Amino acid sequence: MEKRVKIRKTVFGGAIARICCLALCLCLGLSISMTAQAASGKKVTPVTMAAVVGEEKTVTQQADKTSAALGMLPAGTTVNVCGQTGSGENGMYQIVYGNAIGYITQAACQSISVDVAMTAALAAQAEAVKQQVAQAEAAAAALAAQQAALAQQAAMQQAAAQQAALAQAAPIPAGSGNVIFVGDSRTGQMANAVGGTAAWPGTAFVACFGGGVDWLSTAQAKKDVDQYVMPGSVIILNYGVNDLSRHNDYITTINRYAQDWISKGATVYFASVGPVGENEYGKRNWAVEYFNNQLNNRLDARIGRLNLYVFLTGSGYTTQADGLHYDGATYAAMFRFLMQSIGRI
């Protein structure tokens, strides 16, 4: 409210100033008309009016079209008229031009009342103030959005730091045997990107394309992994992107499997679900983060944590057109990170 009051004071203060200027124009008109008559030989009759210039006009120093020019008036300019000489094509108006008095031809000038001129000037001022307010509001909104984005980024960084601290709090020594990757289509495509078992002897990739906890919890899925498990095996699970809302079921299943595998001499890790890009499946990174937090906080303490999500968001990643799967370079970086994390490369 205080800002609006100040704006109104500014607008009406400007109106008063213009009225005073007009009064001054009248006084100047009386005195300068005498000078104009002496200099040009033409009688200047004092008038009180305003006019709109219909075409570009040359402002002259004297009431003569051949007199030296003071400047130019663009078409559409409203001027205060203090006097006039003659009429018609040869007539000229005496006007206020900046801090001086000048003359323009009467042709293509439309006279308007002073009230109309003042109203137009006030309306122009009000519109200018309105635009300034709109710009200020837009700038404030942009600043608020930027601050919100920074706050969200800070929250994500804090969550990532908490996850990293959790993973470091209970380090799990890696086994010396084979490595078994267990996951969905991301795991399968990662295997293809790095050449699979042929390129990495002693490494198995157990992947179910499109799979989720409904598949992982079946006897067949467990059997597919068990065939590779031996003392010293390292098992890395990376499931969840296909059914992020099923974190409770994943926790139950992974804890149950891990208990059995650990009893057989294997080391078990959970690799957090990696980030997603823009996609039409409704999957968002805030949901990925929630899923990862649930598993990090509630999985058996004997299960190691590999923070793949933080690695990919920090180092950068590129998704395929579906926004869920990665390109070959990202899969290669993902594989290298996981193998380095367990001391295999």
Short mmCIF file of N, CA and C in Angstrom, two decimals, residues 106-276:
data_model
loop_
_atom_site.label_atom_id
_atom_site.label_comp_id
_atom_site.label_asym_id
_atom_site.label_seq_id
_atom_site.Cartn_x
_atom_site.Cartn_y
_atom_site.Cartn_z
N GLN A 106 1.80 25.58 -38.59
CA GLN A 106 0.50 25.12 -38.09
C GLN A 106 -0.04 23.95 -38.90
N ALA A 107 0.45 23.74 -40.11
CA ALA A 107 -0.05 22.66 -40.96
C ALA A 107 0.16 21.31 -40.29
N ALA A 108 -0.88 20.42 -40.42
CA ALA A 108 -0.82 19.06 -39.88
C ALA A 108 -0.68 19.03 -38.37
N CYS A 109 -1.14 20.11 -37.70
CA CYS A 109 -1.18 20.13 -36.24
C CYS A 109 -2.64 20.16 -35.81
N GLN A 110 -3.00 19.30 -34.90
CA GLN A 110 -4.38 19.25 -34.41
C GLN A 110 -4.42 19.77 -32.98
N SER A 111 -5.18 20.84 -32.78
CA SER A 111 -5.26 21.42 -31.44
C SER A 111 -6.13 20.54 -30.54
N ILE A 112 -5.72 20.44 -29.29
CA ILE A 112 -6.49 19.70 -28.28
C ILE A 112 -6.53 20.55 -27.03
N SER A 113 -7.51 20.27 -26.18
CA SER A 113 -7.62 21.05 -24.94
C SER A 113 -6.49 20.68 -24.01
N VAL A 114 -6.16 21.61 -23.14
CA VAL A 114 -5.10 21.36 -22.17
C VAL A 114 -5.46 20.19 -21.29
N ASP A 115 -6.74 20.06 -20.93
CA ASP A 115 -7.18 18.95 -20.08
C ASP A 115 -6.90 17.61 -20.74
N VAL A 116 -7.18 17.52 -22.04
CA VAL A 116 -6.92 16.28 -22.76
C VAL A 116 -5.43 15.97 -22.79
N ALA A 117 -4.63 17.01 -23.02
CA ALA A 117 -3.18 16.81 -23.05
C ALA A 117 -2.65 16.34 -21.71
N MET A 118 -3.15 16.96 -20.63
CA MET A 118 -2.71 16.56 -19.29
C MET A 118 -3.15 15.14 -18.98
N THR A 119 -4.39 14.80 -19.37
CA THR A 119 -4.89 13.45 -19.13
C THR A 119 -4.04 12.41 -19.85
N ALA A 120 -3.67 12.72 -21.10
CA ALA A 120 -2.84 11.80 -21.87
C ALA A 120 -1.47 11.63 -21.22
N ALA A 121 -0.92 12.75 -20.73
CA ALA A 121 0.39 12.69 -20.09
C ALA A 121 0.32 11.86 -18.81
N LEU A 122 -0.74 12.07 -18.02
CA LEU A 122 -0.91 11.30 -16.79
C LEU A 122 -1.10 9.82 -17.09
N ALA A 123 -1.88 9.52 -18.14
CA ALA A 123 -2.10 8.13 -18.52
C ALA A 123 -0.79 7.46 -18.94
N ALA A 124 0.05 8.21 -19.67
CA ALA A 124 1.34 7.67 -20.08
C ALA A 124 2.23 7.40 -18.87
N GLN A 125 2.20 8.32 -17.90
CA GLN A 125 2.97 8.12 -16.69
C GLN A 125 2.46 6.90 -15.92
N ALA A 126 1.13 6.77 -15.82
CA ALA A 126 0.55 5.64 -15.10
C ALA A 126 0.93 4.32 -15.76
N GLU A 127 0.91 4.29 -17.10
CA GLU A 127 1.28 3.07 -17.82
C GLU A 127 2.75 2.73 -17.59
N ALA A 128 3.59 3.77 -17.56
CA ALA A 128 5.01 3.53 -17.32
C ALA A 128 5.23 2.95 -15.92
N VAL A 129 4.51 3.50 -14.94
CA VAL A 129 4.61 2.99 -13.57
C VAL A 129 4.11 1.55 -13.51
N LYS A 130 3.01 1.28 -14.21
CA LYS A 130 2.45 -0.07 -14.24
C LYS A 130 3.46 -1.07 -14.80
N GLN A 131 4.16 -0.67 -15.86
CA GLN A 131 5.16 -1.55 -16.45
C GLN A 131 6.33 -1.77 -15.50
N GLN A 132 6.71 -0.70 -14.78
CA GLN A 132 7.80 -0.84 -13.82
C GLN A 132 7.42 -1.80 -12.70
N VAL A 133 6.18 -1.70 -12.22
CA VAL A 133 5.70 -2.60 -11.17
C VAL A 133 5.69 -4.04 -11.67
N ALA A 134 5.20 -4.23 -12.91
CA ALA A 134 5.16 -5.58 -13.49
C ALA A 134 6.56 -6.17 -13.62
N GLN A 135 7.51 -5.33 -14.05
CA GLN A 135 8.89 -5.80 -14.18
C GLN A 135 9.47 -6.17 -12.82
N ALA A 136 9.15 -5.36 -11.80
CA ALA A 136 9.64 -5.65 -10.46
C ALA A 136 9.05 -6.96 -9.93
N GLU A 137 7.75 -7.17 -10.19
CA GLU A 137 7.11 -8.41 -9.75
C GLU A 137 7.70 -9.61 -10.48
N ALA A 138 7.95 -9.47 -11.78
CA ALA A 138 8.55 -10.56 -12.54
C ALA A 138 9.95 -10.89 -12.02
N ALA A 139 10.72 -9.85 -11.71
CA ALA A 139 12.06 -10.07 -11.18
C ALA A 139 12.00 -10.76 -9.82
N ALA A 140 11.02 -10.37 -8.99
CA ALA A 140 10.87 -11.00 -7.67
C ALA A 140 10.48 -12.47 -7.82
N ALA A 141 9.58 -12.76 -8.78
CA ALA A 141 9.17 -14.14 -9.01
C ALA A 141 10.34 -14.99 -9.50
N ALA A 142 11.15 -14.41 -10.39
CA ALA A 142 12.32 -15.14 -10.90
C ALA A 142 13.32 -15.42 -9.78
N LEU A 143 13.50 -14.43 -8.90
CA LEU A 143 14.41 -14.61 -7.77
C LEU A 143 13.90 -15.69 -6.83
N ALA A 144 12.58 -15.70 -6.58
CA ALA A 144 11.99 -16.72 -5.70
C ALA A 144 12.17 -18.11 -6.29
N ALA A 145 11.97 -18.23 -7.62
CA ALA A 145 12.14 -19.52 -8.28
C ALA A 145 13.59 -19.99 -8.19
N GLN A 146 14.51 -19.05 -8.37
CA GLN A 146 15.93 -19.39 -8.29
C GLN A 146 16.30 -19.85 -6.88
N GLN A 147 15.76 -19.15 -5.88
CA GLN A 147 16.04 -19.53 -4.49
C GLN A 147 15.46 -20.90 -4.17
N ALA A 148 14.25 -21.19 -4.71
CA ALA A 148 13.63 -22.49 -4.48
C ALA A 148 14.47 -23.60 -5.12
N ALA A 149 14.97 -23.33 -6.33
CA ALA A 149 15.81 -24.33 -7.02
C ALA A 149 17.10 -24.59 -6.24
N LEU A 150 17.69 -23.51 -5.71
CA LEU A 150 18.91 -23.67 -4.93
C LEU A 150 18.65 -24.45 -3.65
N ALA A 151 17.49 -24.19 -3.03
CA ALA A 151 17.13 -24.92 -1.81
C ALA A 151 16.94 -26.41 -2.10
N GLN A 152 16.28 -26.70 -3.23
CA GLN A 152 16.07 -28.09 -3.62
C GLN A 152 17.40 -28.78 -3.90
N GLN A 153 18.30 -28.07 -4.58
CA GLN A 153 19.62 -28.63 -4.87
C GLN A 153 20.39 -28.90 -3.59
N ALA A 154 20.30 -27.97 -2.64
CA ALA A 154 20.98 -28.15 -1.36
C ALA A 154 20.43 -29.36 -0.62
N ALA A 155 19.09 -29.53 -0.68
CA ALA A 155 18.47 -30.68 -0.01
C ALA A 155 18.94 -31.99 -0.63
N MET A 156 19.04 -32.00 -1.97
CA MET A 156 19.51 -33.21 -2.66
C MET A 156 20.96 -33.53 -2.29
N GLN A 157 21.78 -32.49 -2.22
CA GLN A 157 23.18 -32.69 -1.86
C GLN A 157 23.31 -33.20 -0.42
N GLN A 158 22.45 -32.69 0.46
CA GLN A 158 22.47 -33.14 1.84
C GLN A 158 22.06 -34.61 1.94
N ALA A 159 21.00 -34.97 1.17
CA ALA A 159 20.55 -36.37 1.16
C ALA A 159 21.64 -37.28 0.62
N ALA A 160 22.32 -36.82 -0.43
CA ALA A 160 23.41 -37.61 -1.01
C ALA A 160 24.54 -37.80 -0.01
N ALA A 161 24.85 -36.72 0.73
CA ALA A 161 25.91 -36.81 1.73
C ALA A 161 25.54 -37.79 2.83
N GLN A 162 24.27 -37.78 3.22
CA GLN A 162 23.80 -38.72 4.24
C GLN A 162 23.91 -40.16 3.76
N GLN A 163 23.55 -40.37 2.47
CA GLN A 163 23.66 -41.71 1.91
C GLN A 163 25.12 -42.16 1.88
N ALA A 164 26.00 -41.25 1.46
CA ALA A 164 27.42 -41.60 1.39
C ALA A 164 27.97 -41.92 2.78
N ALA A 165 27.55 -41.14 3.77
CA ALA A 165 28.00 -41.38 5.14
C ALA A 165 27.51 -42.73 5.64
N LEU A 166 26.28 -43.07 5.28
CA LEU A 166 25.71 -44.35 5.69
C LEU A 166 26.49 -45.50 5.07
N ALA A 167 26.85 -45.33 3.79
CA ALA A 167 27.59 -46.39 3.10
C ALA A 167 28.98 -46.58 3.70
N GLN A 168 29.59 -45.48 4.16
CA GLN A 168 30.93 -45.55 4.72
C GLN A 168 30.93 -46.00 6.18
N ALA A 169 29.78 -45.90 6.82
CA ALA A 169 29.71 -46.22 8.24
C ALA A 169 29.96 -47.70 8.49
N ALA A 170 29.52 -48.55 7.57
CA ALA A 170 29.68 -49.99 7.77
C ALA A 170 30.26 -50.62 6.51
N PRO A 171 31.54 -50.38 6.22
CA PRO A 171 32.14 -50.95 5.01
C PRO A 171 32.14 -52.47 5.06
N ILE A 172 31.83 -53.07 3.92
CA ILE A 172 31.79 -54.52 3.82
C ILE A 172 32.98 -54.97 2.98
N PRO A 173 33.84 -55.81 3.51
CA PRO A 173 34.99 -56.28 2.72
C PRO A 173 34.52 -57.15 1.56
N ALA A 174 35.04 -56.86 0.37
CA ALA A 174 34.65 -57.63 -0.80
C ALA A 174 35.29 -59.01 -0.78
N GLY A 175 34.55 -59.98 -1.32
CA GLY A 175 35.09 -61.33 -1.43
C GLY A 175 36.12 -61.41 -2.54
N SER A 176 36.79 -62.53 -2.61
CA SER A 176 37.85 -62.71 -3.60
C SER A 176 37.42 -63.58 -4.77
N GLY A 177 36.16 -64.02 -4.75
CA GLY A 177 35.68 -64.92 -5.80
C GLY A 177 35.08 -64.17 -6.97
N ASN A 178 34.14 -64.82 -7.62
CA ASN A 178 33.51 -64.22 -8.80
C ASN A 178 32.59 -63.07 -8.42
N VAL A 179 32.27 -62.24 -9.42
CA VAL A 179 31.36 -61.10 -9.22
C VAL A 179 30.06 -61.41 -9.94
N ILE A 180 28.94 -61.19 -9.25
CA ILE A 180 27.62 -61.50 -9.81
C ILE A 180 26.78 -60.23 -9.78
N PHE A 181 26.46 -59.69 -10.95
CA PHE A 181 25.57 -58.54 -11.04
C PHE A 181 24.14 -59.04 -11.21
N VAL A 182 23.25 -58.56 -10.36
CA VAL A 182 21.85 -58.99 -10.39
C VAL A 182 20.97 -57.75 -10.56
N GLY A 183 20.18 -57.70 -11.64
CA GLY A 183 19.35 -56.51 -11.84
C GLY A 183 18.39 -56.66 -12.99
N ASP A 184 17.86 -55.52 -13.42
CA ASP A 184 16.86 -55.49 -14.49
C ASP A 184 17.54 -55.19 -15.82
N SER A 185 16.81 -54.53 -16.74
CA SER A 185 17.36 -54.28 -18.07
C SER A 185 18.57 -53.35 -18.04
N ARG A 186 18.67 -52.50 -17.04
CA ARG A 186 19.86 -51.66 -16.94
C ARG A 186 21.11 -52.53 -16.75
N THR A 187 20.98 -53.56 -15.92
CA THR A 187 22.11 -54.47 -15.72
C THR A 187 22.42 -55.24 -17.00
N GLY A 188 21.36 -55.67 -17.70
CA GLY A 188 21.56 -56.39 -18.96
C GLY A 188 22.24 -55.53 -20.01
N GLN A 189 21.81 -54.28 -20.14
CA GLN A 189 22.42 -53.38 -21.12
C GLN A 189 23.84 -52.99 -20.71
N MET A 190 24.09 -52.90 -19.42
CA MET A 190 25.46 -52.64 -18.96
C MET A 190 26.38 -53.78 -19.38
N ALA A 191 25.89 -55.01 -19.24
CA ALA A 191 26.69 -56.17 -19.65
C ALA A 191 27.02 -56.09 -21.14
N ASN A 192 26.03 -55.74 -21.95
CA ASN A 192 26.26 -55.62 -23.39
C ASN A 192 27.28 -54.52 -23.70
N ALA A 193 27.21 -53.42 -22.95
CA ALA A 193 28.09 -52.28 -23.22
C ALA A 193 29.55 -52.59 -22.93
N VAL A 194 29.81 -53.48 -21.95
CA VAL A 194 31.20 -53.76 -21.56
C VAL A 194 31.69 -55.11 -22.09
N GLY A 195 30.86 -55.80 -22.87
CA GLY A 195 31.30 -57.06 -23.46
C GLY A 195 30.93 -58.30 -22.70
N GLY A 196 30.19 -58.16 -21.59
CA GLY A 196 29.69 -59.31 -20.85
C GLY A 196 30.78 -60.19 -20.26
N THR A 197 30.40 -61.43 -19.98
CA THR A 197 31.32 -62.38 -19.35
C THR A 197 32.52 -62.68 -20.24
N ALA A 198 32.32 -62.63 -21.56
CA ALA A 198 33.43 -62.91 -22.48
C ALA A 198 34.58 -61.93 -22.27
N ALA A 199 34.24 -60.67 -22.02
CA ALA A 199 35.27 -59.65 -21.81
C ALA A 199 35.73 -59.60 -20.36
N TRP A 200 34.89 -60.13 -19.46
CA TRP A 200 35.19 -60.08 -18.04
C TRP A 200 35.00 -61.47 -17.42
N PRO A 201 35.94 -62.35 -17.63
CA PRO A 201 35.84 -63.71 -17.05
C PRO A 201 35.70 -63.64 -15.53
N GLY A 202 34.91 -64.53 -15.00
CA GLY A 202 34.68 -64.53 -13.55
C GLY A 202 33.61 -63.55 -13.13
N THR A 203 32.93 -62.95 -14.12
CA THR A 203 31.85 -62.00 -13.83
C THR A 203 30.57 -62.51 -14.49
N ALA A 204 29.51 -62.62 -13.71
CA ALA A 204 28.22 -63.08 -14.23
C ALA A 204 27.22 -61.93 -14.20
N PHE A 205 26.33 -61.89 -15.18
CA PHE A 205 25.28 -60.87 -15.25
C PHE A 205 23.93 -61.58 -15.28
N VAL A 206 23.19 -61.47 -14.20
CA VAL A 206 21.88 -62.11 -14.10
C VAL A 206 20.84 -60.99 -14.21
N ALA A 207 20.29 -60.82 -15.40
CA ALA A 207 19.40 -59.68 -15.64
C ALA A 207 18.05 -60.15 -16.15
N CYS A 208 17.00 -59.49 -15.68
CA CYS A 208 15.64 -59.72 -16.17
C CYS A 208 15.15 -58.42 -16.78
N PHE A 209 15.04 -58.38 -18.10
CA PHE A 209 14.62 -57.16 -18.78
C PHE A 209 13.16 -56.85 -18.43
N GLY A 210 12.92 -55.67 -17.86
CA GLY A 210 11.58 -55.28 -17.43
C GLY A 210 11.22 -55.86 -16.07
N GLY A 211 12.16 -56.51 -15.43
CA GLY A 211 11.88 -57.18 -14.16
C GLY A 211 11.80 -56.24 -12.98
N GLY A 212 11.09 -56.70 -11.95
CA GLY A 212 10.96 -55.96 -10.71
C GLY A 212 10.93 -56.94 -9.55
N VAL A 213 10.37 -56.52 -8.44
CA VAL A 213 10.38 -57.36 -7.26
C VAL A 213 9.49 -58.59 -7.42
N ASP A 214 8.47 -58.50 -8.28
CA ASP A 214 7.63 -59.68 -8.50
C ASP A 214 8.45 -60.82 -9.09
N TRP A 215 9.41 -60.48 -9.97
CA TRP A 215 10.27 -61.51 -10.53
C TRP A 215 11.38 -61.89 -9.55
N LEU A 216 12.00 -60.89 -8.94
CA LEU A 216 13.12 -61.16 -8.05
C LEU A 216 12.73 -62.08 -6.90
N SER A 217 11.49 -61.99 -6.44
CA SER A 217 11.05 -62.78 -5.28
C SER A 217 10.66 -64.22 -5.65
N THR A 218 10.73 -64.58 -6.93
CA THR A 218 10.36 -65.94 -7.32
C THR A 218 11.50 -66.91 -7.07
N ALA A 219 11.14 -68.20 -6.96
CA ALA A 219 12.15 -69.24 -6.75
C ALA A 219 13.12 -69.33 -7.93
N GLN A 220 12.61 -69.11 -9.14
CA GLN A 220 13.46 -69.20 -10.32
C GLN A 220 14.52 -68.10 -10.33
N ALA A 221 14.13 -66.88 -9.93
CA ALA A 221 15.09 -65.79 -9.88
C ALA A 221 16.20 -66.09 -8.89
N LYS A 222 15.82 -66.62 -7.73
CA LYS A 222 16.83 -67.00 -6.72
C LYS A 222 17.74 -68.10 -7.26
N LYS A 223 17.16 -69.05 -7.96
CA LYS A 223 17.94 -70.15 -8.52
C LYS A 223 18.93 -69.66 -9.57
N ASP A 224 18.49 -68.65 -10.38
CA ASP A 224 19.37 -68.10 -11.41
C ASP A 224 20.63 -67.50 -10.81
N VAL A 225 20.51 -66.92 -9.62
CA VAL A 225 21.67 -66.34 -8.95
C VAL A 225 22.47 -67.41 -8.21
N ASP A 226 21.76 -68.31 -7.55
CA ASP A 226 22.42 -69.32 -6.72
C ASP A 226 23.42 -70.17 -7.49
N GLN A 227 23.18 -70.34 -8.79
CA GLN A 227 24.08 -71.21 -9.56
C GLN A 227 25.50 -70.66 -9.64
N TYR A 228 25.66 -69.35 -9.37
CA TYR A 228 26.99 -68.74 -9.43
C TYR A 228 27.60 -68.51 -8.05
N VAL A 229 26.80 -68.66 -7.00
CA VAL A 229 27.25 -68.30 -5.65
C VAL A 229 28.17 -69.38 -5.08
N MET A 230 29.31 -68.90 -4.55
CA MET A 230 30.28 -69.78 -3.90
C MET A 230 31.00 -68.95 -2.85
N PRO A 231 31.76 -69.57 -1.97
CA PRO A 231 32.52 -68.80 -0.99
C PRO A 231 33.43 -67.77 -1.68
N GLY A 232 33.35 -66.54 -1.24
CA GLY A 232 34.15 -65.46 -1.83
C GLY A 232 33.44 -64.69 -2.92
N SER A 233 32.23 -65.13 -3.33
CA SER A 233 31.48 -64.41 -4.36
C SER A 233 31.09 -63.02 -3.88
N VAL A 234 31.02 -62.10 -4.83
CA VAL A 234 30.53 -60.75 -4.55
C VAL A 234 29.26 -60.55 -5.38
N ILE A 235 28.16 -60.29 -4.70
CA ILE A 235 26.86 -60.13 -5.37
C ILE A 235 26.45 -58.66 -5.28
N ILE A 236 26.17 -58.05 -6.43
CA ILE A 236 25.75 -56.65 -6.47
C ILE A 236 24.34 -56.58 -7.04
N LEU A 237 23.39 -56.18 -6.22
CA LEU A 237 22.00 -56.06 -6.64
C LEU A 237 21.69 -54.63 -7.06
N ASN A 238 21.02 -54.48 -8.21
CA ASN A 238 20.65 -53.15 -8.69
C ASN A 238 19.26 -53.21 -9.32
N TYR A 239 18.28 -53.43 -8.48
CA TYR A 239 16.88 -53.49 -8.90
C TYR A 239 16.12 -52.27 -8.38
N GLY A 240 14.95 -51.99 -8.98
CA GLY A 240 14.04 -51.02 -8.39
C GLY A 240 13.46 -49.98 -9.32
N VAL A 241 14.12 -49.65 -10.45
CA VAL A 241 13.64 -48.54 -11.27
C VAL A 241 12.27 -48.83 -11.88
N ASN A 242 11.93 -50.11 -12.08
CA ASN A 242 10.65 -50.44 -12.71
C ASN A 242 9.47 -50.39 -11.74
N ASP A 243 9.73 -50.46 -10.44
CA ASP A 243 8.64 -50.44 -9.46
C ASP A 243 9.10 -49.75 -8.17
N LEU A 244 9.32 -48.45 -8.29
CA LEU A 244 9.89 -47.67 -7.19
C LEU A 244 9.03 -47.65 -5.94
N SER A 245 7.73 -47.87 -6.10
CA SER A 245 6.83 -47.82 -4.93
C SER A 245 6.89 -49.10 -4.10
N ARG A 246 7.62 -50.12 -4.56
CA ARG A 246 7.63 -51.42 -3.88
C ARG A 246 8.84 -51.59 -2.96
N HIS A 247 9.29 -50.51 -2.37
CA HIS A 247 10.50 -50.58 -1.54
C HIS A 247 10.37 -51.55 -0.38
N ASN A 248 9.19 -51.66 0.23
CA ASN A 248 9.01 -52.59 1.35
C ASN A 248 9.23 -54.03 0.90
N ASP A 249 8.70 -54.38 -0.27
CA ASP A 249 8.86 -55.74 -0.79
C ASP A 249 10.32 -56.03 -1.13
N TYR A 250 11.01 -55.03 -1.69
CA TYR A 250 12.43 -55.22 -2.00
C TYR A 250 13.24 -55.46 -0.73
N ILE A 251 12.97 -54.69 0.30
CA ILE A 251 13.71 -54.83 1.56
C ILE A 251 13.54 -56.23 2.12
N THR A 252 12.31 -56.73 2.12
CA THR A 252 12.04 -58.07 2.64
C THR A 252 12.78 -59.13 1.82
N THR A 253 12.67 -59.02 0.49
CA THR A 253 13.28 -60.03 -0.40
C THR A 253 14.80 -60.01 -0.33
N ILE A 254 15.39 -58.82 -0.43
CA ILE A 254 16.85 -58.72 -0.43
C ILE A 254 17.44 -59.17 0.91
N ASN A 255 16.82 -58.78 2.01
CA ASN A 255 17.31 -59.21 3.32
C ASN A 255 17.28 -60.74 3.45
N ARG A 256 16.21 -61.34 2.94
CA ARG A 256 16.07 -62.81 3.02
C ARG A 256 17.13 -63.50 2.17
N TYR A 257 17.32 -63.01 0.94
CA TYR A 257 18.32 -63.61 0.07
C TYR A 257 19.73 -63.41 0.63
N ALA A 258 20.00 -62.20 1.11
CA ALA A 258 21.34 -61.89 1.61
C ALA A 258 21.73 -62.79 2.77
N GLN A 259 20.77 -63.08 3.64
CA GLN A 259 21.06 -63.95 4.77
C GLN A 259 21.56 -65.32 4.29
N ASP A 260 20.91 -65.83 3.24
CA ASP A 260 21.31 -67.13 2.69
C ASP A 260 22.67 -67.04 2.00
N TRP A 261 22.87 -66.00 1.18
CA TRP A 261 24.12 -65.89 0.44
C TRP A 261 25.31 -65.64 1.38
N ILE A 262 25.10 -64.83 2.39
CA ILE A 262 26.18 -64.57 3.35
C ILE A 262 26.57 -65.84 4.09
N SER A 263 25.55 -66.65 4.38
CA SER A 263 25.82 -67.92 5.07
C SER A 263 26.66 -68.87 4.21
N LYS A 264 26.64 -68.65 2.89
CA LYS A 264 27.41 -69.47 1.96
C LYS A 264 28.79 -68.87 1.68
N GLY A 265 29.11 -67.77 2.36
CA GLY A 265 30.43 -67.17 2.22
C GLY A 265 30.51 -66.06 1.20
N ALA A 266 29.37 -65.56 0.72
CA ALA A 266 29.36 -64.49 -0.27
C ALA A 266 29.28 -63.12 0.42
N THR A 267 29.68 -62.10 -0.30
CA THR A 267 29.52 -60.71 0.14
C THR A 267 28.43 -60.07 -0.72
N VAL A 268 27.51 -59.36 -0.08
CA VAL A 268 26.34 -58.82 -0.79
C VAL A 268 26.35 -57.29 -0.72
N TYR A 269 26.09 -56.66 -1.85
CA TYR A 269 25.98 -55.21 -1.94
C TYR A 269 24.65 -54.83 -2.57
N PHE A 270 24.13 -53.69 -2.14
CA PHE A 270 23.00 -53.06 -2.85
C PHE A 270 23.53 -51.80 -3.52
N ALA A 271 23.42 -51.73 -4.85
CA ALA A 271 23.79 -50.53 -5.60
C ALA A 271 22.54 -49.69 -5.79
N SER A 272 22.56 -48.46 -5.31
CA SER A 272 21.36 -47.62 -5.38
C SER A 272 20.92 -47.42 -6.82
N VAL A 273 19.62 -47.25 -7.00
CA VAL A 273 19.04 -47.07 -8.34
C VAL A 273 19.56 -45.76 -8.92
N GLY A 274 20.00 -45.80 -10.17
CA GLY A 274 20.52 -44.61 -10.83
C GLY A 274 19.42 -43.64 -11.23
N PRO A 275 19.78 -42.40 -11.53
CA PRO A 275 18.80 -41.36 -11.87
C PRO A 275 18.13 -41.62 -13.22
N VAL A 276 17.01 -40.94 -13.44
CA VAL A 276 16.28 -41.02 -14.70
C VAL A 276 16.31 -39.66 -15.39
#
